[in-house]
Amino acid sequence: MTIGLAGKPNAGKSTFFKAATMADVDIANYPFTTIHANKGVTYVRAKCPCLERDKRCGNCSDGIRYVPIELIDVAGLVPDAHQGRGLGNTFLDELRQAHAIIHVIDASGATDVEGNPVDVGDHDPLEDIDFLNRELTMWMHSILKRNWERLARKIQAEGLKIEEILAEQLAGAGVDEVHVNRALNDCKLDRGNHTKWTDDDLIRLCDAIRTLSKPMIIAANKADIAPPENISDLQALDQIAVPTSAAAELALRSASKSKVISYEPGDNDFNVLTEELSPAQKKGLEKIRTLIKKMNGSGIQECINSAVFRLLDLIIVYPVEDEGKWTDKNGRMLPDAFLMKKGSSAHDLAYKIHSDIGEHFLYAVDAKTKMRLGEKHELNDGDVVKIVSTAK
Ligand SMILES: Nc1nc2c(ncn2[C@@H]2O[C@H](COP(=O)(O)OP(=O)(O)O)[C@@H](O)[C@H]2O)c(=O)[nH]1
Ligand SMILES: [Mg+2]
């Protein structure tokens, strides 16, 4: 599972990335700080099932379970990147690996459309939403357009399946046939008449493909200094928008890393662990405390969780081999946590563990209720499941 952080320069992507992964990247207030995609590991936060038992499993932080996913910090997009402006296509190519995009927006309005600093509130962040959507759509359009006339003739002459050919063209952008098929239906384009499609039709189609293949949520970043109406405007859109302060999260994780505070990502408070703070440090920390109390957290963890659970509709399932002790064969309790699409079955889980186990699946056991589950049984978030198979 890979999530990409996208947005214009200076929105706070690298700060978000560094906070979420605690990796070392350049953070600076000028465009193109991040030249190449940075890849790192971040974590979805969940309640560990071991909270239902009388002892902690050893794979969670006192009942808080962190499940790894990949995060990419995609360098800043500027308008007309799809035509090769800025670092143009490099940025777009980096995004193709992402299953979902967190669009990091400077909700404070303190950067213009190209990411240059302006006064707080001078730029309307709503403009940035359209801009990223349009760049992605036009990027896909430019790929399709390259070969379109030749392909259109070929599809007609050889009677090929249009969704297959289009998906093939856009495979590098992470698009598959299912996306294209649904997009064709959504746009009500006449498949039989594809040689007559106009350029506008192609753009409409790409827009629909983009919506389906690159689900996106908004991080309304710099919420610490943003005018409240900017945040509410972003939250009024028909997309999930989470107010974030990447800067606050970075400060908290750094302080936690150096044992100055105890803080779990996603918490709305922390404990100071040392007496040796300067008055300025104390003041800085208390300012952040006030902020995360007001925001109910810095928003970074909530944003990652929202991308995984609300946008991508995933659940966490815990496979075990001993349904009594919830352990694997080496006695490790709740060793694995799998992210799976909501609606996945016990049989899907078996395949995810190993193709052999999937092929030789007999039944599963719900380790919480000890109920036997058939192959079609739909799994729920937080399920602890033993798979029984005849695989060796
Ligand atoms: N006030 C505030 N500033 C932030 C926040 N996140 C990032 N910044 C600042 O915005 C500037 C650009 O951040 P950076 O992460 O390099 O942006 P990128 O170009 O999108 O990667 C830096 O000066 C950051 O310190 C935030 O949540 N609040
Ligand atoms: Mg950056």
PDB file of N, CA and C and ligand atoms in Angstrom, residues 8-15 17 25-28 30-35 38 73-76, ligand 2:
ATOM      1  N   LYS A   8       1.585  21.678  -4.458  1.00  0.00           N
ATOM      2  CA  LYS A   8       2.531  22.663  -4.972  1.00  0.00           C
ATOM      3  C   LYS A   8       3.709  22.821  -3.995  1.00  0.00           C
ATOM      4  N   PRO A   9       4.779  23.445  -4.454  1.00  0.00           N
ATOM      5  CA  PRO A   9       5.923  23.663  -3.567  1.00  0.00           C
ATOM      6  C   PRO A   9       5.518  24.482  -2.328  1.00  0.00           C
ATOM      7  N   ASN A  10       6.145  24.177  -1.215  1.00  0.00           N
ATOM      8  CA  ASN A  10       5.963  24.914   0.036  1.00  0.00           C
ATOM      9  C   ASN A  10       4.627  24.710   0.740  1.00  0.00           C
ATOM     10  N   ALA A  11       3.861  23.711   0.306  1.00  0.00           N
ATOM     11  CA  ALA A  11       2.603  23.430   0.996  1.00  0.00           C
ATOM     12  C   ALA A  11       2.876  22.716   2.320  1.00  0.00           C
ATOM     13  N   GLY A  12       4.062  22.077   2.404  1.00  0.00           N
ATOM     14  CA  GLY A  12       4.408  21.358   3.634  1.00  0.00           C
ATOM     15  C   GLY A  12       4.537  19.858   3.442  1.00  0.00           C
ATOM     16  N   LYS A  13       4.707  19.415   2.196  1.00  0.00           N
ATOM     17  CA  LYS A  13       4.796  17.973   1.921  1.00  0.00           C
ATOM     18  C   LYS A  13       5.988  17.331   2.630  1.00  0.00           C
ATOM     19  N   SER A  14       7.153  17.967   2.508  1.00  0.00           N
ATOM     20  CA  SER A  14       8.347  17.349   3.107  1.00  0.00           C
ATOM     21  C   SER A  14       8.281  17.364   4.624  1.00  0.00           C
ATOM     22  N   THR A  15       7.661  18.399   5.175  1.00  0.00           N
ATOM     23  CA  THR A  15       7.475  18.449   6.629  1.00  0.00           C
ATOM     24  C   THR A  15       6.528  17.323   7.062  1.00  0.00           C
ATOM     25  N   PHE A  17       6.011  14.584   5.384  1.00  0.00           N
ATOM     26  CA  PHE A  17       6.729  13.327   5.138  1.00  0.00           C
ATOM     27  C   PHE A  17       7.717  13.041   6.260  1.00  0.00           C
ATOM     28  N   VAL A  25      14.968  14.496   5.419  1.00  0.00           N
ATOM     29  CA  VAL A  25      14.872  15.099   4.085  1.00  0.00           C
ATOM     30  C   VAL A  25      15.075  16.601   4.231  1.00  0.00           C
ATOM     31  N   ASP A  26      15.317  17.243   3.123  1.00  0.00           N
ATOM     32  CA  ASP A  26      15.487  18.697   3.162  1.00  0.00           C
ATOM     33  C   ASP A  26      14.158  19.381   3.405  1.00  0.00           C
ATOM     34  N   ILE A  27      14.166  20.328   4.289  1.00  0.00           N
ATOM     35  CA  ILE A  27      12.970  21.124   4.505  1.00  0.00           C
ATOM     36  C   ILE A  27      13.386  22.582   4.398  1.00  0.00           C
ATOM     37  N   ALA A  28      12.833  23.284   3.470  1.00  0.00           N
ATOM     38  CA  ALA A  28      13.212  24.691   3.316  1.00  0.00           C
ATOM     39  C   ALA A  28      12.091  25.444   2.627  1.00  0.00           C
ATOM     40  N   TYR A  30      11.709  27.185   0.012  1.00  0.00           N
ATOM     41  CA  TYR A  30      11.807  27.581  -1.389  1.00  0.00           C
ATOM     42  C   TYR A  30      11.460  26.390  -2.295  1.00  0.00           C
ATOM     43  N   PRO A  31      10.997  26.694  -3.521  1.00  0.00           N
ATOM     44  CA  PRO A  31      10.554  25.615  -4.406  1.00  0.00           C
ATOM     45  C   PRO A  31      11.662  24.618  -4.735  1.00  0.00           C
ATOM     46  N   PHE A  32      11.251  23.393  -5.054  1.00  0.00           N
ATOM     47  CA  PHE A  32      12.152  22.328  -5.510  1.00  0.00           C
ATOM     48  C   PHE A  32      13.161  21.855  -4.484  1.00  0.00           C
ATOM     49  N   THR A  33      12.789  21.934  -3.213  1.00  0.00           N
ATOM     50  CA  THR A  33      13.678  21.388  -2.189  1.00  0.00           C
ATOM     51  C   THR A  33      13.796  19.880  -2.359  1.00  0.00           C
ATOM     52  N   THR A  34      12.659  19.261  -2.656  1.00  0.00           N
ATOM     53  CA  THR A  34      12.666  17.815  -2.826  1.00  0.00           C
ATOM     54  C   THR A  34      12.755  17.509  -4.314  1.00  0.00           C
ATOM     55  N   ILE A  35      13.923  17.123  -4.769  1.00  0.00           N
ATOM     56  CA  ILE A  35      14.117  16.921  -6.206  1.00  0.00           C
ATOM     57  C   ILE A  35      13.650  15.529  -6.626  1.00  0.00           C
ATOM     58  N   ASN A  38      10.876  10.976  -2.317  1.00  0.00           N
ATOM     59  CA  ASN A  38      11.372  10.340  -1.117  1.00  0.00           C
ATOM     60  C   ASN A  38      10.373   9.281  -0.714  1.00  0.00           C
ATOM     61  N   ASP A  73       7.044  11.198  -0.836  1.00  0.00           N
ATOM     62  CA  ASP A  73       7.015  12.662  -0.883  1.00  0.00           C
ATOM     63  C   ASP A  73       7.323  13.057  -2.320  1.00  0.00           C
ATOM     64  N   VAL A  74       6.279  13.419  -3.050  1.00  0.00           N
ATOM     65  CA  VAL A  74       6.457  13.767  -4.453  1.00  0.00           C
ATOM     66  C   VAL A  74       6.791  15.259  -4.539  1.00  0.00           C
ATOM     67  N   ALA A  75       7.841  15.571  -5.277  1.00  0.00           N
ATOM     68  CA  ALA A  75       8.286  16.961  -5.349  1.00  0.00           C
ATOM     69  C   ALA A  75       7.178  17.868  -5.870  1.00  0.00           C
ATOM     70  N   GLY A  76       7.269  19.152  -5.535  1.00  0.00           N
ATOM     71  CA  GLY A  76       6.194  20.100  -5.808  1.00  0.00           C
ATOM     72  C   GLY A  76       5.801  20.237  -7.263  1.00  0.00           C
TER      73      GLY A  76
HETATM   74 MG    MG B   2       9.497  19.307  -0.394  1.00  0.00          MG
END
